[in-house]
Structure formats: structure tokens, C-alpha cells
Amino acid sequence: MTYQAPAYTNGYEFSAGSGYELPTYPFVAPPELASGEVLRHPIVIVGAGLAGLTCAASLASLGVGCVLLDEDNTVGVKGASSRGICYAQKTLEIFKRLGLYERIEAKGIQWSVGRTFAGFDEVYSFDLKAQQTHQLSTLPPFVNIQQFYVEGFLVERVVALGLADLRWQHRVTAFEQNADFATLTLETPQGSYQIQAEHVIDATGSKSPFRAWTGASITSKKGDDRWCIADVRFKEQPPVERHTWIEAPFNDNRAVWQHLMADDVWRLDYQMAPGCDMQAVSQTEVVLDRLQKQFEGKIDVRRDCEIVWVGPYAYKGECLNELRHGRVFFVGDSAHVVSPFGARGGNSGVQDADNLAWKLAAVQLGFAKPALLNAYQAERHAAAQVNVNVTNRTARFLRPADGIERDFRNAAIALAKTQAQLRAYVNTGRMSTANVYPPHASAPNGAQPVQNVALRWADGRPGELIELVQWAGANLLLLWFGKLNASQART
């Protein structure tokens, strides 16, 4: 069969001379193509996106290898946007432990202040640095950076760690599994072959073929909300803050988001009418007209800004009912899809991958029994349900149904202008935080997140919690605050 590269027909429009340049990686023929031998690997990850690459890096950092397959030859999506841009503190802590936070910090934009407007009135603001959920960590609440940069940094880190076998331009065309292993049929530019895996991690995204192959069931809710997203450069920069308009006068009283990313590029999200022609509202000239309304009297957008990318977007919320099916584990968008309000999509995928990786590493290295892997479902499915519910509530606030939902929104906005204690009811996105895990077999009392607090080593040197975790390596580490008697120590 002749190999055909995946087609990307996403409807995105690029302005002349701009857009994003993505790195490309070479296809390397694996030995199985020549030998015809079907080799079995302990862990195979399918999908070299944000979640898949994080999982490979996390495994490698703990001394465990894997095979990582991707049907493309680049990061990001060819012809597409910057995609995810907001990386939350817990995700940044994971990236620091994996050795790439410094690159993200140097390239990205840190922020903690968000302001919300209704019309021209500011009705709500926050500073995450002052909130208990963020204030103890040595890392910032958020860093904004285009997703393809993070994925590129992850590729380089995975290669540097040396334990993962990255195989580009490998498409999985068939799958079957039994009680002992899974078999994957792979199509490449030089032909097809098969590999076996003891564990398969599906990180292929929301259109994952593994959902159908495993018979996974999904709870899903698709709304009719439509958005136009534009990545824009300005000659004169607006404030480095998250600005949100619930009822933007310059967007027909619909919502707008404004964020700064790397390379002095701003992300602007415009809520559109539900029944609009998405291709028409995403044309460059239409977006320029929309920008001119927003910045009327401040800049001439055709002279003072550049549209890097523009495209339509539709949101939905869905979650697999089980994140493990036999030998397959679902992570990231393969497991759940949420509306992007509060940056709970990509961040949740990174946290899925890291959660699963340390459990797999513990089992592979003989530190834990296979039953530990069941904790992945208990913890990350609970996290996914929280994120879906939280983002669905935001979506309903931004586009309420007629009746009680609209009455509540109108009352919340009106009261927020004069009653400070009621401003928290204005819901333009509850920002991503680390999840609390419910009780389960491996953790009868559940689990609370811990921030990357500062500490001092015994010799007086300053340090932080991540350094202590790195020092422990693949060994399970217990931190105990208070007195520890002999029987507790043995437990």
C-alpha cells in the first residue's frame, strides 16, 4: 500500500508572508521493516502531541523507555494555529521536574492578573499570586506560550534523555489486544509492519481511533457556541494581563478574550453568533474590521498590526467513562475534551500523562504491583469530570439559555458593578488548578495537591520541593511532617 501523508483540511487562513514555521523530523526506518520480526515492547505511546511527549519524557526521567509513534513529522498541526497557550502552575512544576521549564520561562509570558469587563465597566478582577492555590509555589501562576514551542522543547528533551524511540510518520491502522499484549499495525512511507505492546497509551486526540477499537463509551455534550480566534501582533502592546469582556460593545455585545503569548503575539478570541457562517466571519478582512472596532481611536489596525493566524473554533465537552480499556490507557484529548475556559484542556492532558507515567514506571521497575495502575482511572477520571463540569458552567454563563440562566447572568453582572462580594459569580473561566483526588483503593484518604514550596537543605542551601522529588528519582518518596514512630516508618 502506498503511504499517504495525513491531510489537514482545517479551513484556517494565513495572511501572506506570515504564519508559523514548524520544525520537521525525519522518518527513520525501524529494524522491524527489514527483518519482518514482530517485537514486543513494554510501553508504546501513540501520538507525539503535548500529552504523549510529556508521558515519554516523564517515563524517561524515571529510567523507563518507550516507543513513541506519531503519524506526522512535526509538532503542532500543519497549517493550524498556536493552539493551547496558557500553562498553569501545576503543569509548569511538571515541566520543571522534566528539565524544560527554563526554556518555557525564557520564551513565554508570565501573568497573574485577570480583568473582566461588561461593556466598558470592569466588574471583576483577580491576582492569582495572592490566592492560596498559587501563592506558595516558587513558579508563576501561568506562562503563556504557543503550544508548538512546548511540544518542540519536549521532543528535544525526550531525545536528550535517550530512552524513548521516537518514530515519526507512523500511522496506526489496526489494533487488537488480548489478556497479555496488544498488537498494532503501522503504516509508514516504506511499508507496513506490526509491533506488540504490554501497555498502549493513546494520546492521539479527540478523534482517536482507539475509542472505537476498544469500544470505549463517552459522555458528551456539544453546544452551538462558535468563536473566531486570531493571533495578532501590535506595534504598541496592550497591558500584559488577561482581559475578558462578557459583553463587548465592539463585538455585538458578545464575549472577547485578550492574552499575550510569545513573540509579541496576542491571542484574541471573539464569540460569534450561533448560526453564523464560520468561514465568512474568519476571513482576514472581516477580522481586521473587528479589530478596528475594538481599538477604535487607538490604532490603525491595517497599519499597526499583523494578523499571524485566524480561524474558526467550536467547543464541546466530553469524557470517556473509563480511561483504561484492557491494555490501553487514554490520556489528554483522547480521554476528555473540555471548552478552553480557564485553560483546563492541555494542562489536564499534561497532568494525565505525568500521573500515568510514574505509576507505569513504578510497576515496570518492580516498586509497585500492577494494581497501582487502576489508580489512574480513579484519579484522572475524577479530575476530568471536574474540568468538564467547570468549563460547561462557564460556557452556559457566556451563552446562557433564555430563562433562568440568562436572568442569573444579568443579575450577576449588574450586582458585580456595585457589590464586591458578589463579583465571584461573574464566570468567564475558573483558572486551572491542581486537582484533589477522591479516596480509592491505592489512597484510602484521597490525595491533596502540594505546591512547589521553597525549602532549605541540611547544609543551609536554598532549594525547592521539586529538587527533593528529583533526588528521589524512580524511588517512591514519602514526605512526613511531624513525629514518625517505628511502626509508621515500616508501613
mmCIF file of C-alpha atoms in Angstrom, residues 119-428:
data_model
loop_
_atom_site.group_PDB
_atom_site.id
_atom_site.type_symbol
_atom_site.label_atom_id
_atom_site.label_comp_id
_atom_site.label_asym_id
_atom_site.label_seq_id
_atom_site.Cartn_x
_atom_site.Cartn_y
_atom_site.Cartn_z
ATOM 1 C CA GLY A 119 -19.479 46.787 28.361
ATOM 2 C CA PHE A 120 -16.901 49.393 29.377
ATOM 3 C CA ASP A 121 -17.224 48.649 33.117
ATOM 4 C CA GLU A 122 -14.726 46.462 34.954
ATOM 5 C CA VAL A 123 -16.817 44.091 37.052
ATOM 6 C CA TYR A 124 -14.258 41.582 38.313
ATOM 7 C CA SER A 125 -10.515 41.182 38.683
ATOM 8 C CA PHE A 126 -8.102 38.756 40.319
ATOM 9 C CA ASP A 127 -4.415 38.285 41.017
ATOM 10 C CA LEU A 128 -3.560 34.592 41.201
ATOM 11 C CA LYS A 129 -0.340 35.321 43.076
ATOM 12 C CA ALA A 130 -2.449 36.378 46.056
ATOM 13 C CA GLN A 131 -4.591 33.235 46.043
ATOM 14 C CA GLN A 132 -3.830 30.314 48.345
ATOM 15 C CA THR A 133 -3.938 27.848 45.455
ATOM 16 C CA HIS A 134 -0.904 29.518 43.845
ATOM 17 C CA GLN A 135 0.979 31.672 46.344
ATOM 18 C CA LEU A 136 3.279 29.043 47.898
ATOM 19 C CA SER A 137 4.924 27.729 44.742
ATOM 20 C CA THR A 138 8.239 29.092 43.522
ATOM 21 C CA LEU A 139 6.785 29.100 39.987
ATOM 22 C CA PRO A 140 4.401 31.677 38.464
ATOM 23 C CA PRO A 141 0.647 31.056 38.263
ATOM 24 C CA PHE A 142 0.677 30.987 34.446
ATOM 25 C CA VAL A 143 3.020 31.246 31.491
ATOM 26 C CA ASN A 144 1.577 31.932 28.044
ATOM 27 C CA ILE A 145 3.418 30.341 25.136
ATOM 28 C CA GLN A 146 2.291 28.751 21.875
ATOM 29 C CA GLN A 147 1.773 25.000 22.181
ATOM 30 C CA PHE A 148 4.101 24.066 19.331
ATOM 31 C CA TYR A 149 7.027 25.628 21.219
ATOM 32 C CA VAL A 150 6.331 23.454 24.266
ATOM 33 C CA GLU A 151 5.989 20.365 22.099
ATOM 34 C CA GLY A 152 9.269 21.188 20.353
ATOM 35 C CA PHE A 153 11.040 21.592 23.690
ATOM 36 C CA LEU A 154 9.588 18.242 24.785
ATOM 37 C CA VAL A 155 10.853 16.494 21.634
ATOM 38 C CA GLU A 156 14.371 17.765 22.294
ATOM 39 C CA ARG A 157 14.176 16.764 25.952
ATOM 40 C CA VAL A 158 12.932 13.259 25.114
ATOM 41 C CA VAL A 159 15.794 12.823 22.650
ATOM 42 C CA ALA A 160 18.323 14.114 25.210
ATOM 43 C CA LEU A 161 17.092 11.670 27.880
ATOM 44 C CA GLY A 162 17.799 8.893 25.405
ATOM 45 C CA LEU A 163 15.339 6.182 26.452
ATOM 46 C CA ALA A 164 12.425 6.789 24.065
ATOM 47 C CA ASP A 165 12.349 5.510 20.476
ATOM 48 C CA LEU A 166 10.585 8.290 18.519
ATOM 49 C CA ARG A 167 9.123 7.018 15.277
ATOM 50 C CA TRP A 168 7.764 9.755 13.004
ATOM 51 C CA GLN A 169 5.346 9.152 10.090
ATOM 52 C CA HIS A 170 3.944 6.031 11.722
ATOM 53 C CA ARG A 171 0.174 5.729 11.463
ATOM 54 C CA VAL A 172 -1.659 3.033 13.423
ATOM 55 C CA THR A 173 -4.099 1.400 11.001
ATOM 56 C CA ALA A 174 -5.262 -1.587 13.067
ATOM 57 C CA PHE A 175 -5.306 -2.714 16.675
ATOM 58 C CA GLU A 176 -6.207 -5.801 18.662
ATOM 59 C CA GLN A 177 -5.471 -6.964 22.181
ATOM 60 C CA ASN A 178 -5.670 -9.987 24.424
ATOM 61 C CA ALA A 179 -5.015 -10.616 28.105
ATOM 62 C CA ASP A 180 -1.235 -10.481 27.646
ATOM 63 C CA PHE A 181 -0.435 -7.885 24.993
ATOM 64 C CA ALA A 182 -1.739 -5.603 22.240
ATOM 65 C CA THR A 183 -0.802 -5.737 18.562
ATOM 66 C CA LEU A 184 -0.579 -2.553 16.472
ATOM 67 C CA THR A 185 -0.348 -2.466 12.676
ATOM 68 C CA LEU A 186 1.670 0.524 11.480
ATOM 69 C CA GLU A 187 1.831 2.204 8.086
ATOM 70 C CA THR A 188 4.972 4.121 7.119
ATOM 71 C CA PRO A 189 6.475 5.708 3.982
ATOM 72 C CA GLN A 190 8.363 2.439 3.391
ATOM 73 C CA GLY A 191 5.616 -0.042 4.092
ATOM 74 C CA SER A 192 3.676 -1.644 6.927
ATOM 75 C CA TYR A 193 4.731 -3.703 9.917
ATOM 76 C CA GLN A 194 3.451 -4.773 13.330
ATOM 77 C CA ILE A 195 4.606 -4.330 16.909
ATOM 78 C CA GLN A 196 3.293 -5.655 20.192
ATOM 79 C CA ALA A 197 2.923 -3.750 23.455
ATOM 80 C CA GLU A 198 2.253 -4.685 27.050
ATOM 81 C CA HIS A 199 0.747 -1.236 27.584
ATOM 82 C CA VAL A 200 -0.563 1.222 24.988
ATOM 83 C CA ILE A 201 -1.005 4.903 25.820
ATOM 84 C CA ASP A 202 -3.417 6.623 23.454
ATOM 85 C CA ALA A 203 -2.566 10.305 23.054
ATOM 86 C CA THR A 204 -3.962 10.734 19.543
ATOM 87 C CA GLY A 205 -6.564 13.356 20.443
ATOM 88 C CA SER A 206 -10.316 13.765 20.281
ATOM 89 C CA LYS A 207 -10.648 11.795 17.016
ATOM 90 C CA SER A 208 -8.821 8.811 18.456
ATOM 91 C CA PRO A 209 -9.411 5.534 16.576
ATOM 92 C CA PHE A 210 -8.710 3.653 19.821
ATOM 93 C CA ARG A 211 -12.062 4.768 21.177
ATOM 94 C CA ALA A 212 -13.841 2.632 18.570
ATOM 95 C CA TRP A 213 -11.264 -0.167 18.620
ATOM 96 C CA THR A 214 -11.692 -0.662 22.372
ATOM 97 C CA GLY A 215 -15.443 0.035 22.485
ATOM 98 C CA ALA A 216 -14.986 2.974 24.837
ATOM 99 C CA SER A 217 -18.178 4.769 25.849
ATOM 100 C CA ILE A 218 -18.371 8.559 26.055
ATOM 101 C CA THR A 219 -20.488 11.086 27.895
ATOM 102 C CA SER A 220 -20.645 14.077 25.571
ATOM 103 C CA LYS A 221 -22.300 17.465 25.268
ATOM 104 C CA LYS A 222 -21.868 19.550 22.135
ATOM 105 C CA GLY A 223 -23.054 23.144 22.180
ATOM 106 C CA ASP A 224 -23.742 25.550 19.342
ATOM 107 C CA ASP A 225 -21.321 28.227 20.547
ATOM 108 C CA ARG A 226 -18.987 29.459 17.803
ATOM 109 C CA TRP A 227 -15.810 31.514 18.046
ATOM 110 C CA CYS A 228 -13.289 33.200 15.796
ATOM 111 C CA ILE A 229 -9.711 33.128 17.086
ATOM 112 C CA ALA A 230 -6.997 35.467 15.836
ATOM 113 C CA ASP A 231 -3.289 35.644 16.635
ATOM 114 C CA VAL A 232 -2.174 39.246 16.155
ATOM 115 C CA ARG A 233 0.981 41.369 16.529
ATOM 116 C CA PHE A 234 0.671 45.035 17.545
ATOM 117 C CA LYS A 235 3.274 47.752 17.201
ATOM 118 C CA GLU A 236 2.235 49.073 20.611
ATOM 119 C CA GLN A 237 1.462 46.391 23.198
ATOM 120 C CA PRO A 238 -1.666 46.380 25.401
ATOM 121 C CA PRO A 239 -1.172 45.586 29.132
ATOM 122 C CA VAL A 240 0.219 42.110 29.908
ATOM 123 C CA GLU A 241 -2.973 40.964 31.593
ATOM 124 C CA ARG A 242 -5.813 38.584 30.831
ATOM 125 C CA HIS A 243 -8.660 40.831 29.692
ATOM 126 C CA THR A 244 -12.123 39.381 29.206
ATOM 127 C CA TRP A 245 -15.270 41.102 28.005
ATOM 128 C CA ILE A 246 -18.563 39.369 28.765
ATOM 129 C CA GLU A 247 -20.498 41.861 26.665
ATOM 130 C CA ALA A 248 -18.021 43.586 24.356
ATOM 131 C CA PRO A 249 -19.560 46.650 22.665
ATOM 132 C CA PHE A 250 -17.113 46.158 19.785
ATOM 133 C CA ASN A 251 -18.281 42.552 19.231
ATOM 134 C CA ASP A 252 -22.069 42.888 19.142
ATOM 135 C CA ASN A 253 -22.171 42.515 22.955
ATOM 136 C CA ARG A 254 -20.631 39.054 22.815
ATOM 137 C CA ALA A 255 -17.589 37.776 24.707
ATOM 138 C CA VAL A 256 -13.940 38.505 23.870
ATOM 139 C CA TRP A 257 -10.638 37.238 25.340
ATOM 140 C CA GLN A 258 -7.287 39.003 25.060
ATOM 141 C CA HIS A 259 -3.959 37.306 26.004
ATOM 142 C CA LEU A 260 -0.294 37.923 25.203
ATOM 143 C CA MET A 261 1.875 34.978 24.069
ATOM 144 C CA ALA A 262 5.488 34.555 22.986
ATOM 145 C CA ASP A 263 6.929 36.522 20.043
ATOM 146 C CA ASP A 264 4.761 39.560 20.938
ATOM 147 C CA VAL A 265 1.728 37.742 19.515
ATOM 148 C CA TRP A 266 -1.686 38.348 21.087
ATOM 149 C CA ARG A 267 -4.454 35.760 21.155
ATOM 150 C CA LEU A 268 -7.898 37.292 20.632
ATOM 151 C CA ASP A 269 -10.995 35.083 20.935
ATOM 152 C CA TYR A 270 -14.258 36.539 19.591
ATOM 153 C CA GLN A 271 -17.581 34.892 20.360
ATOM 154 C CA MET A 272 -19.740 34.708 17.238
ATOM 155 C CA ALA A 273 -23.464 34.333 16.617
ATOM 156 C CA PRO A 274 -24.557 30.669 16.947
ATOM 157 C CA GLY A 275 -25.839 30.351 13.385
ATOM 158 C CA CYS A 276 -23.080 32.304 11.659
ATOM 159 C CA ASP A 277 -21.092 31.248 8.599
ATOM 160 C CA MET A 278 -17.826 30.306 10.297
ATOM 161 C CA GLN A 279 -15.706 30.652 7.184
ATOM 162 C CA ALA A 280 -17.127 34.109 6.448
ATOM 163 C CA VAL A 281 -16.545 35.505 9.956
ATOM 164 C CA SER A 282 -12.953 34.200 9.928
ATOM 165 C CA GLN A 283 -11.799 35.942 6.755
ATOM 166 C CA THR A 284 -8.837 38.237 7.265
ATOM 167 C CA GLU A 285 -10.658 41.394 6.180
ATOM 168 C CA VAL A 286 -13.591 40.646 8.477
ATOM 169 C CA VAL A 287 -11.211 40.119 11.395
ATOM 170 C CA LEU A 288 -9.432 43.399 10.611
ATOM 171 C CA ASP A 289 -12.785 45.200 10.731
ATOM 172 C CA ARG A 290 -13.492 43.564 14.099
ATOM 173 C CA LEU A 291 -10.071 44.609 15.425
ATOM 174 C CA GLN A 292 -10.631 48.173 14.232
ATOM 175 C CA LYS A 293 -13.864 48.362 16.242
ATOM 176 C CA GLN A 294 -12.061 47.070 19.331
ATOM 177 C CA PHE A 295 -9.168 49.539 19.096
ATOM 178 C CA GLU A 296 -11.049 52.470 17.531
ATOM 179 C CA GLY A 297 -9.268 55.750 18.185
ATOM 180 C CA LYS A 298 -6.142 53.995 19.499
ATOM 181 C CA ILE A 299 -4.502 52.423 16.444
ATOM 182 C CA ASP A 300 -4.998 51.951 12.724
ATOM 183 C CA VAL A 301 -5.067 48.150 12.601
ATOM 184 C CA ARG A 302 -4.221 47.920 8.902
ATOM 185 C CA ARG A 303 -1.093 49.926 9.584
ATOM 186 C CA ASP A 304 -0.187 48.976 13.151
ATOM 187 C CA CYS A 305 -0.930 45.263 13.448
ATOM 188 C CA GLU A 306 -0.272 41.992 11.654
ATOM 189 C CA ILE A 307 -2.600 39.001 11.644
ATOM 190 C CA VAL A 308 -0.422 35.931 12.118
ATOM 191 C CA TRP A 309 -3.254 33.413 12.014
ATOM 192 C CA VAL A 310 -7.032 33.379 12.088
ATOM 193 C CA GLY A 311 -9.536 30.564 12.211
ATOM 194 C CA PRO A 312 -12.949 29.378 13.456
ATOM 195 C CA TYR A 313 -13.457 27.233 16.522
ATOM 196 C CA ALA A 314 -16.300 25.273 18.116
ATOM 197 C CA TYR A 315 -16.237 23.904 21.661
ATOM 198 C CA LYS A 316 -17.629 20.764 23.237
ATOM 199 C CA GLY A 317 -17.348 18.806 26.456
ATOM 200 C CA GLU A 318 -16.874 15.038 26.539
ATOM 201 C CA CYS A 319 -15.279 12.410 28.733
ATOM 202 C CA LEU A 320 -14.714 8.683 28.380
ATOM 203 C CA ASN A 321 -16.490 6.770 31.099
ATOM 204 C CA GLU A 322 -13.401 4.574 31.581
ATOM 205 C CA LEU A 323 -9.873 5.816 30.905
ATOM 206 C CA ARG A 324 -8.475 2.291 30.722
ATOM 207 C CA HIS A 325 -9.673 -0.443 28.397
ATOM 208 C CA GLY A 326 -7.652 -3.603 28.711
ATOM 209 C CA ARG A 327 -4.074 -2.715 27.866
ATOM 210 C CA VAL A 328 -4.949 0.773 26.580
ATOM 211 C CA PHE A 329 -4.780 3.945 28.674
ATOM 212 C CA PHE A 330 -6.339 7.154 27.346
ATOM 213 C CA VAL A 331 -4.661 10.499 28.111
ATOM 214 C CA GLY A 332 -5.328 14.114 27.133
ATOM 215 C CA ASP A 333 -7.929 14.833 24.467
ATOM 216 C CA SER A 334 -8.262 11.122 23.737
ATOM 217 C CA ALA A 335 -9.709 10.782 27.242
ATOM 218 C CA HIS A 336 -11.610 14.052 27.574
ATOM 219 C CA VAL A 337 -12.301 17.286 25.735
ATOM 220 C CA VAL A 338 -13.257 20.478 27.522
ATOM 221 C CA SER A 339 -14.073 24.002 26.485
ATOM 222 C CA PRO A 340 -10.897 26.110 26.831
ATOM 223 C CA PHE A 341 -12.311 28.414 29.511
ATOM 224 C CA GLY A 342 -9.818 28.510 32.373
ATOM 225 C CA ALA A 343 -7.061 26.673 30.447
ATOM 226 C CA ARG A 344 -8.161 23.223 31.621
ATOM 227 C CA GLY A 345 -7.579 21.254 28.401
ATOM 228 C CA GLY A 346 -3.870 20.988 27.625
ATOM 229 C CA ASN A 347 -2.964 21.361 31.293
ATOM 230 C CA SER A 348 -5.175 18.416 32.196
ATOM 231 C CA GLY A 349 -3.546 16.347 29.427
ATOM 232 C CA VAL A 350 -0.045 17.045 30.754
ATOM 233 C CA GLN A 351 -1.175 16.101 34.249
ATOM 234 C CA ASP A 352 -2.821 12.903 32.932
ATOM 235 C CA ALA A 353 0.421 11.895 31.258
ATOM 236 C CA ASP A 354 2.634 12.570 34.259
ATOM 237 C CA ASN A 355 0.213 10.801 36.624
ATOM 238 C CA LEU A 356 0.161 7.687 34.453
ATOM 239 C CA ALA A 357 3.913 7.748 33.761
ATOM 240 C CA TRP A 358 5.061 7.473 37.369
ATOM 241 C CA LYS A 359 2.623 4.633 38.002
ATOM 242 C CA LEU A 360 3.810 2.717 34.929
ATOM 243 C CA ALA A 361 7.425 3.361 35.904
ATOM 244 C CA ALA A 362 6.832 2.062 39.435
ATOM 245 C CA VAL A 363 5.297 -1.125 38.055
ATOM 246 C CA GLN A 364 7.959 -1.606 35.355
ATOM 247 C CA LEU A 365 10.783 -1.127 37.860
ATOM 248 C CA GLY A 366 9.221 -3.524 40.364
ATOM 249 C CA PHE A 367 8.434 -0.919 43.034
ATOM 250 C CA ALA A 368 4.655 -1.465 42.834
ATOM 251 C CA LYS A 369 2.169 -4.131 41.861
ATOM 252 C CA PRO A 370 0.125 -3.824 38.635
ATOM 253 C CA ALA A 371 -2.946 -2.946 40.717
ATOM 254 C CA LEU A 372 -1.461 0.529 41.138
ATOM 255 C CA LEU A 373 -2.370 1.252 37.512
ATOM 256 C CA ASN A 374 -6.062 1.172 38.473
ATOM 257 C CA ALA A 375 -5.476 4.378 40.419
ATOM 258 C CA TYR A 376 -5.097 6.243 37.122
ATOM 259 C CA GLN A 377 -8.808 5.837 36.411
ATOM 260 C CA ALA A 378 -9.794 6.787 39.957
ATOM 261 C CA GLU A 379 -7.704 9.970 39.964
ATOM 262 C CA ARG A 380 -7.688 11.343 36.437
ATOM 263 C CA HIS A 381 -11.292 10.478 35.593
ATOM 264 C CA ALA A 382 -12.354 12.419 38.673
ATOM 265 C CA ALA A 383 -10.165 15.315 37.511
ATOM 266 C CA ALA A 384 -11.659 15.161 34.019
ATOM 267 C CA GLN A 385 -15.217 15.263 35.357
ATOM 268 C CA VAL A 386 -14.387 18.350 37.433
ATOM 269 C CA ASN A 387 -12.870 20.098 34.420
ATOM 270 C CA VAL A 388 -15.788 19.228 32.128
ATOM 271 C CA ASN A 389 -18.336 20.441 34.687
ATOM 272 C CA VAL A 390 -16.440 23.653 35.469
ATOM 273 C CA THR A 391 -15.985 24.597 31.812
ATOM 274 C CA ASN A 392 -19.569 23.694 30.937
ATOM 275 C CA ARG A 393 -20.784 26.116 33.629
ATOM 276 C CA THR A 394 -18.613 28.852 32.140
ATOM 277 C CA ALA A 395 -19.973 28.119 28.663
ATOM 278 C CA ARG A 396 -23.527 28.467 29.979
ATOM 279 C CA PHE A 397 -22.676 31.779 31.637
ATOM 280 C CA LEU A 398 -21.170 33.143 28.425
ATOM 281 C CA ARG A 399 -24.068 31.933 26.279
ATOM 282 C CA PRO A 400 -26.989 31.408 28.623
ATOM 283 C CA ALA A 401 -30.245 29.854 27.597
ATOM 284 C CA ASP A 402 -33.293 32.103 27.748
ATOM 285 C CA GLY A 403 -34.968 31.976 31.141
ATOM 286 C CA ILE A 404 -33.289 31.371 34.478
ATOM 287 C CA GLU A 405 -29.755 31.102 33.050
ATOM 288 C CA ARG A 406 -29.995 34.480 31.348
ATOM 289 C CA ASP A 407 -31.690 36.054 34.378
ATOM 290 C CA PHE A 408 -28.873 34.799 36.631
ATOM 291 C CA ARG A 409 -26.187 36.150 34.315
ATOM 292 C CA ASN A 410 -27.839 39.560 34.009
ATOM 293 C CA ALA A 411 -28.234 39.779 37.785
ATOM 294 C CA ALA A 412 -24.628 38.691 38.419
ATOM 295 C CA ILE A 413 -23.264 41.337 36.046
ATOM 296 C CA ALA A 414 -25.491 44.102 37.419
ATOM 297 C CA LEU A 415 -24.706 43.339 41.067
ATOM 298 C CA ALA A 416 -20.970 42.910 40.431
ATOM 299 C CA LYS A 417 -20.682 46.555 39.428
ATOM 300 C CA THR A 418 -21.555 47.705 42.956
ATOM 301 C CA GLN A 419 -21.264 44.662 45.268
ATOM 302 C CA ALA A 420 -17.665 43.435 45.568
ATOM 303 C CA GLN A 421 -18.645 40.295 47.479
ATOM 304 C CA LEU A 422 -20.763 39.109 44.533
ATOM 305 C CA ARG A 423 -18.148 39.547 41.807
ATOM 306 C CA ALA A 424 -17.002 35.941 42.018
ATOM 307 C CA TYR A 425 -20.335 34.929 40.447
ATOM 308 C CA VAL A 426 -19.174 36.504 37.188
ATOM 309 C CA ASN A 427 -17.893 33.365 35.437
ATOM 310 C CA THR A 428 -15.550 33.881 32.499
#
